Coordinates of C-alpha atoms in Angstrom, one line a residue:
Chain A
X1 CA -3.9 35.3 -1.0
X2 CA -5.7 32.0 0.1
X3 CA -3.4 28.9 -0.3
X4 CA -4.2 26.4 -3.1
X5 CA -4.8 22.8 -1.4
X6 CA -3.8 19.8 -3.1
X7 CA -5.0 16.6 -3.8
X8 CA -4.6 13.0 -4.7
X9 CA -6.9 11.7 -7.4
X10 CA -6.6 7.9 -8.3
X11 CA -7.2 7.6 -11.4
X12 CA -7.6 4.2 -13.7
X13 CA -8.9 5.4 -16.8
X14 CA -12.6 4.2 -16.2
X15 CA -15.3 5.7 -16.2
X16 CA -15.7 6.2 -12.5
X17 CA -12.3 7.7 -11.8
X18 CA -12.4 9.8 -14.6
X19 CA -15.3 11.8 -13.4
X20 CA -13.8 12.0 -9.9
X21 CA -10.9 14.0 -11.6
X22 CA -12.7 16.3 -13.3
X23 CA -15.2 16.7 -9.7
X24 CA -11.8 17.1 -7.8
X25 CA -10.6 19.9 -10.3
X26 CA -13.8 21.5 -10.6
X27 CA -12.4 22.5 -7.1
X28 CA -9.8 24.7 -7.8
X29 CA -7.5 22.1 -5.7
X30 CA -4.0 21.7 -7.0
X31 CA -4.5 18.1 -8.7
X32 CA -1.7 15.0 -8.6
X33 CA -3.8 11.8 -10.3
X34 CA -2.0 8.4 -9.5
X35 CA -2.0 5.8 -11.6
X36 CA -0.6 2.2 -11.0
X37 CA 0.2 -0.6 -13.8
X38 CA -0.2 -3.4 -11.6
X39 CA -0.3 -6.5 -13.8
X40 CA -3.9 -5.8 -15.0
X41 CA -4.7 -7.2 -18.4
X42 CA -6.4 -4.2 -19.6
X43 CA -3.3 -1.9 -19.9
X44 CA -5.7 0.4 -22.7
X45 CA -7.0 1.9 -19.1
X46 CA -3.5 3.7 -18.3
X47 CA -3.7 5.2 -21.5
X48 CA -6.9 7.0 -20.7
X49 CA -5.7 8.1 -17.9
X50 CA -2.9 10.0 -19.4
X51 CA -5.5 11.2 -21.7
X52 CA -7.5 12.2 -19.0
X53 CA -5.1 13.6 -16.7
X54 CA -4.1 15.3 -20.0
X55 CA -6.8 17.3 -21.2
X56 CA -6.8 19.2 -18.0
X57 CA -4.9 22.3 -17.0
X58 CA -2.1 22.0 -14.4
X59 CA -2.6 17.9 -13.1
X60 CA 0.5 16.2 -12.7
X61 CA 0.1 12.6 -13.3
X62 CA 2.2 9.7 -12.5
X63 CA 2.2 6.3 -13.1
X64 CA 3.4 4.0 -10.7
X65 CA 4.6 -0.2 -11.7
X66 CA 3.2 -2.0 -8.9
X67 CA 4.3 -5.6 -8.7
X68 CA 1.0 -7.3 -7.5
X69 CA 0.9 -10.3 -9.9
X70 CA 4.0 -11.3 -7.8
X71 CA 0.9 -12.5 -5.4
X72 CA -1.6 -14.0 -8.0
X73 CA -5.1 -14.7 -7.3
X74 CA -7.5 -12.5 -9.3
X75 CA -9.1 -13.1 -12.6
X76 CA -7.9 -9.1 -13.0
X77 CA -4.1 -10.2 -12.5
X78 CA -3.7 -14.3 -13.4
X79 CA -4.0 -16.4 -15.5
X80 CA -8.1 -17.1 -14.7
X81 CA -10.8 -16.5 -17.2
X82 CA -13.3 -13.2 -16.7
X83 CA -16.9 -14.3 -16.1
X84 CA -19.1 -13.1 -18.4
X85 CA -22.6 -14.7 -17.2
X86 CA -23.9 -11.4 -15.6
X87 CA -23.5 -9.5 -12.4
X88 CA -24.6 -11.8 -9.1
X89 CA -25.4 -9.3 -6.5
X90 CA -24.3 -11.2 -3.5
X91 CA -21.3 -13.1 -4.1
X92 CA -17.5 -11.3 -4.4
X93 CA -16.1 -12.2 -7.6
X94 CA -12.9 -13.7 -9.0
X95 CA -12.2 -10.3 -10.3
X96 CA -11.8 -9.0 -6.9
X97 CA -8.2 -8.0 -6.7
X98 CA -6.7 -8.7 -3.0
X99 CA -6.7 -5.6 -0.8
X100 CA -6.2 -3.0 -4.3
X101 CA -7.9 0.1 -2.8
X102 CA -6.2 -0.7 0.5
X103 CA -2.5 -0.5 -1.4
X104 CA -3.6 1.9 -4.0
X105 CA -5.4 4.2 -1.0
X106 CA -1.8 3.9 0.9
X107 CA 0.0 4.8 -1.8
X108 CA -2.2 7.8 -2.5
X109 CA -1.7 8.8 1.1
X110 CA 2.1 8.6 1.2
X111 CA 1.7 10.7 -2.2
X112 CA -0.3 13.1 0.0
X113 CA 1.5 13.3 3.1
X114 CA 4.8 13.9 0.6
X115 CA 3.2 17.1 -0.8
X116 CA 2.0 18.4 2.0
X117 CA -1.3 17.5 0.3
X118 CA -4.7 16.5 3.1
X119 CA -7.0 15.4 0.3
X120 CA -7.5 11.7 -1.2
X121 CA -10.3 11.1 -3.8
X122 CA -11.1 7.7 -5.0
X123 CA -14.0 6.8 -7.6
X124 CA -15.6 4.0 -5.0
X125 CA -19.1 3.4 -5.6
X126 CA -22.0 1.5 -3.4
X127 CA -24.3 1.3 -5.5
X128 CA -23.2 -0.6 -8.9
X129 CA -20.1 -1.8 -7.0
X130 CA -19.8 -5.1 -8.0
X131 CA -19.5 -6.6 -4.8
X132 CA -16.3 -5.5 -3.8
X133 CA -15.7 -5.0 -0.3
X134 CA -13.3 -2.1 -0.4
X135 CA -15.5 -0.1 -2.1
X136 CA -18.0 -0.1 1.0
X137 CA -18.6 3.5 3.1
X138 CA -17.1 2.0 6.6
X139 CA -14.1 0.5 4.8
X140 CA -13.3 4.5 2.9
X141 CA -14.0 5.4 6.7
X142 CA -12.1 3.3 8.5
X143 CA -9.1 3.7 5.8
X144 CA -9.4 7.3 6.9
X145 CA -9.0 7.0 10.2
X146 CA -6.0 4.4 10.3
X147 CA -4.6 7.0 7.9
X148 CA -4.7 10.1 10.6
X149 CA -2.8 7.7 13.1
X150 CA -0.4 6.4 10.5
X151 CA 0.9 9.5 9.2
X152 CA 3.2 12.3 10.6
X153 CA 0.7 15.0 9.3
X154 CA -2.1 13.3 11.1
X155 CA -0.6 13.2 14.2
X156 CA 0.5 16.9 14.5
X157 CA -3.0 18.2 13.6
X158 CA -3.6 18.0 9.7
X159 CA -5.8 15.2 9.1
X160 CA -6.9 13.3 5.6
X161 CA -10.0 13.4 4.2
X162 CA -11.0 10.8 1.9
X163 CA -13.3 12.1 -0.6
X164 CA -15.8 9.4 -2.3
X165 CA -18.2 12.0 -4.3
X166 CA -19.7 8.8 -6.3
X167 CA -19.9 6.9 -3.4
X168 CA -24.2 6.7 -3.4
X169 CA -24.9 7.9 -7.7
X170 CA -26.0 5.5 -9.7
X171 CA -23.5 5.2 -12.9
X172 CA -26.6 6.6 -14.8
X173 CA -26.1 9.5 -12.2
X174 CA -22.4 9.4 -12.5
X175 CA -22.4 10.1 -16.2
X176 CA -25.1 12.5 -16.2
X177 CA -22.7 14.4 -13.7
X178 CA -19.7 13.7 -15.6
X179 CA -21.0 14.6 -19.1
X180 CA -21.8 18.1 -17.3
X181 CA -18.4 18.8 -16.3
X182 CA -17.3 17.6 -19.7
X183 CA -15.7 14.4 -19.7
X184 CA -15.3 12.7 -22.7
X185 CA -16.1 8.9 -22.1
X186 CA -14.8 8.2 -25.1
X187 CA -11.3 8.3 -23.2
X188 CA -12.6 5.9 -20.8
X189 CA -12.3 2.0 -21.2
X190 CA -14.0 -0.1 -17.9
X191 CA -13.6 -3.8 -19.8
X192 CA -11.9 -6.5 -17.7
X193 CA -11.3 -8.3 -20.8
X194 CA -10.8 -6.7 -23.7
X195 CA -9.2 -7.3 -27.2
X196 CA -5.7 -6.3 -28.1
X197 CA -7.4 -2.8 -29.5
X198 CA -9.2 -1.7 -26.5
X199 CA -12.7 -2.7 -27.2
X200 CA -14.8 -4.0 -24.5
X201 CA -16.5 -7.8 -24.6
X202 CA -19.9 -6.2 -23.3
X203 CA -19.9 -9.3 -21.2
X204 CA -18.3 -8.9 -18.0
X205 CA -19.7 -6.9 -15.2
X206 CA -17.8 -3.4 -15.7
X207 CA -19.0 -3.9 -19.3
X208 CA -22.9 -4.8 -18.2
X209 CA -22.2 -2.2 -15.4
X210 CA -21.1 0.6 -18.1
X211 CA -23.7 -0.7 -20.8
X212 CA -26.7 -0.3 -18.4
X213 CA -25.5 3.1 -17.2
X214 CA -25.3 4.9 -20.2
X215 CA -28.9 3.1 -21.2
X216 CA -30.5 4.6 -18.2
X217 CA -28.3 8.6 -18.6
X218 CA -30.2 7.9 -22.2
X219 CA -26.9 8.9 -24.1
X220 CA -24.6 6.4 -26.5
X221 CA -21.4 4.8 -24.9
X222 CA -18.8 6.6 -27.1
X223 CA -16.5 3.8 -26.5
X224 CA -15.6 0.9 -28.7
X225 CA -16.7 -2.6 -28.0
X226 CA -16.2 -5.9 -29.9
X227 CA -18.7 -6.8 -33.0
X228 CA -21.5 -9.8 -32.5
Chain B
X1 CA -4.1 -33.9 10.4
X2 CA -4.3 -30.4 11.3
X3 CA -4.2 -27.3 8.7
X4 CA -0.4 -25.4 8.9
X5 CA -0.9 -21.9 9.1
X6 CA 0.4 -19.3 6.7
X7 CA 1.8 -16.0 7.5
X8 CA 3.3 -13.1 5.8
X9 CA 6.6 -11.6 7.6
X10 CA 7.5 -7.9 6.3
X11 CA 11.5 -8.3 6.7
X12 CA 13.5 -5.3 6.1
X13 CA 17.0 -6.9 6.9
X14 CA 17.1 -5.0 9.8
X15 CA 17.7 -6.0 13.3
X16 CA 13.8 -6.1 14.3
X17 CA 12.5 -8.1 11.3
X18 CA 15.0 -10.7 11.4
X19 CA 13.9 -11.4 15.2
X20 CA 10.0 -11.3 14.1
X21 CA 10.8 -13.7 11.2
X22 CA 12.3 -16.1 14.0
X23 CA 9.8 -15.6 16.2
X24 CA 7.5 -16.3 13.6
X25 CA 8.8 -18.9 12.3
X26 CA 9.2 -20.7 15.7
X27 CA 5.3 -21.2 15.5
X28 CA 5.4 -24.0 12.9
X29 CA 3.6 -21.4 10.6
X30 CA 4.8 -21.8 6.9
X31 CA 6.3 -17.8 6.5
X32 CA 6.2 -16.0 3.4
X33 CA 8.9 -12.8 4.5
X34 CA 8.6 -9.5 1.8
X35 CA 10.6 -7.1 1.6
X36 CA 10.7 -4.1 -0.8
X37 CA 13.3 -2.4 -2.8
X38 CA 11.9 1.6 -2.0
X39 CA 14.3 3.6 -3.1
X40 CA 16.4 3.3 0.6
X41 CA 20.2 4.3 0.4
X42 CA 20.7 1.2 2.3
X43 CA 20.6 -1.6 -0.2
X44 CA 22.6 -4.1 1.7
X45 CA 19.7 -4.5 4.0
X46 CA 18.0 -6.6 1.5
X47 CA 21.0 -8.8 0.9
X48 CA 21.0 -9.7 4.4
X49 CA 16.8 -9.8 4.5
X50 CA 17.6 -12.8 1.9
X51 CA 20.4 -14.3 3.9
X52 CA 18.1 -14.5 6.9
X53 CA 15.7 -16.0 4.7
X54 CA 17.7 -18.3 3.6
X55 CA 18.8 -19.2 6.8
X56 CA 15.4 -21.0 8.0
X57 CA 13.7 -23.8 6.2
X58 CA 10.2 -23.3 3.8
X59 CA 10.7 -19.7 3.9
X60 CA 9.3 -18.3 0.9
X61 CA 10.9 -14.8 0.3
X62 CA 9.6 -12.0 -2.0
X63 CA 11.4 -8.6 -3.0
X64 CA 8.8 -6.0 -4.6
X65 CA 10.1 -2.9 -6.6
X66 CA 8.1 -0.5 -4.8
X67 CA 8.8 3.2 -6.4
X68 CA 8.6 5.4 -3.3
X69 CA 10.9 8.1 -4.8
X70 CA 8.6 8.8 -7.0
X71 CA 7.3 10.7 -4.0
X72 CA 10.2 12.5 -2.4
X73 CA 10.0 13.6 1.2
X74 CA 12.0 11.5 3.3
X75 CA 15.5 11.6 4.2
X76 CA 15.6 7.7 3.2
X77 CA 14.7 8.1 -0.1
X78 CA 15.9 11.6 -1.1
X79 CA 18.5 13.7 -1.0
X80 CA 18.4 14.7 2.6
X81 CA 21.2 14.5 4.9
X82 CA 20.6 12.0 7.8
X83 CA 20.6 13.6 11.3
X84 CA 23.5 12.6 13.6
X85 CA 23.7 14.6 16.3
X86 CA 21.5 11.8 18.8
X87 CA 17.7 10.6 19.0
X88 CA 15.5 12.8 19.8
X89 CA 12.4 11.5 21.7
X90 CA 9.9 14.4 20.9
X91 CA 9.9 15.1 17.0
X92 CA 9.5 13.0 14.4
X93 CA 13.3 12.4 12.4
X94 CA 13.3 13.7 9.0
X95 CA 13.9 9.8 8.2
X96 CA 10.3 9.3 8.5
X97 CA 9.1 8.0 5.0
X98 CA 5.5 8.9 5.0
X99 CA 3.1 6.5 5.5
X100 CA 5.7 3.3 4.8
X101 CA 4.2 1.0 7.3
X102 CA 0.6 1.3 5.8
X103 CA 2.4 0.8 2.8
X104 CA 4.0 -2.3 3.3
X105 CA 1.4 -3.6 5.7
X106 CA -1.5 -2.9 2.6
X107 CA 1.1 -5.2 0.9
X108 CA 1.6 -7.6 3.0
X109 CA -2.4 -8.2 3.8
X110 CA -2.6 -8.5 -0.5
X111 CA 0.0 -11.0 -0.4
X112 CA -1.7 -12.6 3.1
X113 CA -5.1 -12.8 1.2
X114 CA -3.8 -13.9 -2.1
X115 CA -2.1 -16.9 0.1
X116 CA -5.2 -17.5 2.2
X117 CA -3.1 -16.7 5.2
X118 CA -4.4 -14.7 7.7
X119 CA -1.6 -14.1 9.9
X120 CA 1.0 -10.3 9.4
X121 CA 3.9 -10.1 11.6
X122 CA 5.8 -6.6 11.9
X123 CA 8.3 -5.4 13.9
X124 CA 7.5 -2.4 15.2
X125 CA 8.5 -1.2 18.3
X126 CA 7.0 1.0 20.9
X127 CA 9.5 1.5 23.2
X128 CA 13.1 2.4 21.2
X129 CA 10.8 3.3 18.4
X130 CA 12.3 6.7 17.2
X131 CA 9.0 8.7 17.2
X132 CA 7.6 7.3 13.9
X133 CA 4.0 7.3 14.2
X134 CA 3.1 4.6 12.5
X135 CA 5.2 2.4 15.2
X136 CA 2.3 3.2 17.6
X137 CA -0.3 0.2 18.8
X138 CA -3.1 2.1 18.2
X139 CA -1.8 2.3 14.4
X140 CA -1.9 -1.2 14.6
X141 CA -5.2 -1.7 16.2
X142 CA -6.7 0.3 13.8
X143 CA -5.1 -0.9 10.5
X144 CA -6.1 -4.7 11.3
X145 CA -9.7 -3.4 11.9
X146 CA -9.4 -1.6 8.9
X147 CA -7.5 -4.3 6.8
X148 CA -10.7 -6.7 8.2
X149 CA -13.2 -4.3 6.3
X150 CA -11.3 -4.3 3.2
X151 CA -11.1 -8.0 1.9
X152 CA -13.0 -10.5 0.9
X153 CA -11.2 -12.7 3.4
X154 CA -12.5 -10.3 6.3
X155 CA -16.1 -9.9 5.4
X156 CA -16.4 -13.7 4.8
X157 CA -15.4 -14.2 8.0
X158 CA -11.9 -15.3 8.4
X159 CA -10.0 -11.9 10.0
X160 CA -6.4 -11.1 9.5
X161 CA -4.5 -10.6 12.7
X162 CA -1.2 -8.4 12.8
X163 CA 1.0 -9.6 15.1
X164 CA 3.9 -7.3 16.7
X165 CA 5.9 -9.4 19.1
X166 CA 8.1 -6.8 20.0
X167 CA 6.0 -4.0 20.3
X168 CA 6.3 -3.3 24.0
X169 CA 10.2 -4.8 24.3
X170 CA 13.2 -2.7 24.7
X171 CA 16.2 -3.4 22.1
X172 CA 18.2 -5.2 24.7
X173 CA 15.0 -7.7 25.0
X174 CA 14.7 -8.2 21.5
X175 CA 18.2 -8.7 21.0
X176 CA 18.4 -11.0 23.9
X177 CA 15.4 -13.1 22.5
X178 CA 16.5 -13.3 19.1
X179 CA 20.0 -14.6 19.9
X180 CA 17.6 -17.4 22.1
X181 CA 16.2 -18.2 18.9
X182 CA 19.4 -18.2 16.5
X183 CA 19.1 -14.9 15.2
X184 CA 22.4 -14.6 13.5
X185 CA 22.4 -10.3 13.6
X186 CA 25.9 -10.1 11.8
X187 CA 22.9 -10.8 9.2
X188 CA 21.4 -7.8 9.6
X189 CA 22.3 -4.5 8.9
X190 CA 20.3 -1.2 10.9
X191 CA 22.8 2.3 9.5
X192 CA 20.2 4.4 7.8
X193 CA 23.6 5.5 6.4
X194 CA 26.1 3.0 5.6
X195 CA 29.3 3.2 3.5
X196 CA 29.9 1.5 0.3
X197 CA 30.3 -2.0 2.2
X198 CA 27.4 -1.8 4.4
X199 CA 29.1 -0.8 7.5
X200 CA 27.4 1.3 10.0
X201 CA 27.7 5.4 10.9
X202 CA 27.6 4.4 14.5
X203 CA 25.7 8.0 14.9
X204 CA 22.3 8.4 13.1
X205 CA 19.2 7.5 14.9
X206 CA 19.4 3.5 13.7
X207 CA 23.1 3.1 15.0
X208 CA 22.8 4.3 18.2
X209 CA 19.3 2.7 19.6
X210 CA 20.8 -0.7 17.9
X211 CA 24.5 -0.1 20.0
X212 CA 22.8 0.9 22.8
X213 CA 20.4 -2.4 22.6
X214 CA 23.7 -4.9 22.4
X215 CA 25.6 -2.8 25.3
X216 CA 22.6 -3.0 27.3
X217 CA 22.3 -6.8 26.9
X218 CA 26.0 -7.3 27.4
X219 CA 26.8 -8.7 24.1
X220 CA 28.4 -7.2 21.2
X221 CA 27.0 -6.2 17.8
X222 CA 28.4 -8.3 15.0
X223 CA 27.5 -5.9 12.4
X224 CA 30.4 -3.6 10.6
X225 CA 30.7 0.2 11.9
X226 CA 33.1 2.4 10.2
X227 CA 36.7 3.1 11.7
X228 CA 37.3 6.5 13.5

């Protein structure tokens, strides 16, 4: 009988990382989603990704406090408003958190490495990415390869792979994909800002970003957002 | 009047970090020392990581919750029994937590960014290093190159650099600098499995590089060992 391999999915309860899960279990891989509540404002998201990790077979999910407000300095984590003027393609915005994937990739690999597990998959995207630099191909790369020289399973001969399957889709493509492998975005909230029920502003970025997405896949955000 | 230079010191209580946070801190750099609360049996290392805190001026000192046990698979954080029988140079010790040190260094660079510091200090050792991969310079190398592709800080120019002063000394060195610089090492605990009080095995992997380190530079350890 062929082992099962494992993997680490992180999963926010977007949109993104919500597809990634179902992609990573359309595998057959043996699926552990890691979640973190790290001070964000939009705790709705950890929610959906219980829902999400849910509403499949056999994932084990865990959700992980993660003290990052202790540092400040993102509109995501402190007390600084969330722009709501539009995406700017060339500037890195204030919702940039300091080095998340790089901490939330880490954790995902000492996850990994504890289960004996060589697969990382993280919903990173190029193209409507916001700006962020760890969302970029050579970071993802070069994450991977500090990762095979960090670990004791990448030393003796059983490397990590970090799998980006969004990395070049457009979201339009993402939830084209997604809606294939029957996600239900209803259970997915991207807002950075949104009220005390869950529904999106339709103002910020991940909101514009989300908005525009599901214009172009030609299909109706089942998500709730805030009245005019 | 020139700009004073920030820097983040991972401090573990342990004989190496309470050197580096001297050494550090000997550079005029205002230090901001973390340490985590991961789940180790050995508590009373972070009581004396705040004594030697403490113990310098304008040292701003964080403790992070950081739920590693979540993960299992170390013999630091579960129930594993700690090997006594002498360090062996070949394997890598069941003590190993996987992939701590990109752990705590993907903290530490969040912390560093948030601060607009640009400096990491570790103190990882290459020579009495136990066989931990991630002690390794090339880990190193490649984590700073990697932590330089993650951030904003890094793509706008202004690179992190992770500094290991003692990489390439042997204990007796680092003990011999640290008392130079007024390391007090009765602050500083190293058993990876102490008694109740704190005091030292004197026979797992920790005990015996640090005893060997203080007979080798003709001075004796101030730190509690159990009786016979």
């Amino acid at each position: 009988m062929p082992t099962i391999m494992s993997a680490v999915v992180l999963l926010s309860g977007g949109l993104d990382s919500a597809t990634v899960l179902r992609m990573a279990h359309a595998t057959g891989q043996r699926i552990h989603a890691l979640s973190f509540r790290y001070g964000q404002r939009h705790t709705m998201e950890l929610e959906m990704a219980r829902k999400q990790a849910l509403s499949l077979p056999g994932v084990a999910h865990r959700i992980m406090d993660l003290q990052l407000s202790l540092f400040g300095g993102s509109a995501l984590t402190a007390d600084i408003p969330v722009p709501k003027g539009g995406v700017d393609e060339n500037t890195i915005p204030v919702t940039y958190v300091p080095a998340r994937n790089m901490v939330f990739l880490s954790l995902a690999l000492a996850w990994a490495e504890s289960l004996g597990a060589q697969h990382l998959y993280i919903g990173v995207n190029a193209v409507d990415y916001s700006g962020y630099p760890d969302c970029r191909p050579e970071f993802i790369q070069s994450f991977q390869q500090t990762a095979n020289l960090a670990t004791k399973a990448g030393v003796e001969g059983h490397p990590f792979t970090v799998h980006t399957p969004l990395i070049n889709l457009t979201k339009a493509q993402i939830i084209q994909q997604g809606l294939a492998l029957g996600v239900d975005y209803g259970l997915t909230r991207s807002c950075y800002d949104p009220d005390a029920q869950g529904a999106g502003c339709g103002l910020c970025d991940a909101c514009r970003l989300r908005l525009q997405g599901f214009a172009e896949a030609g299909v109706p955000d089942p998500a709730p957002y805030q009245g005019p």
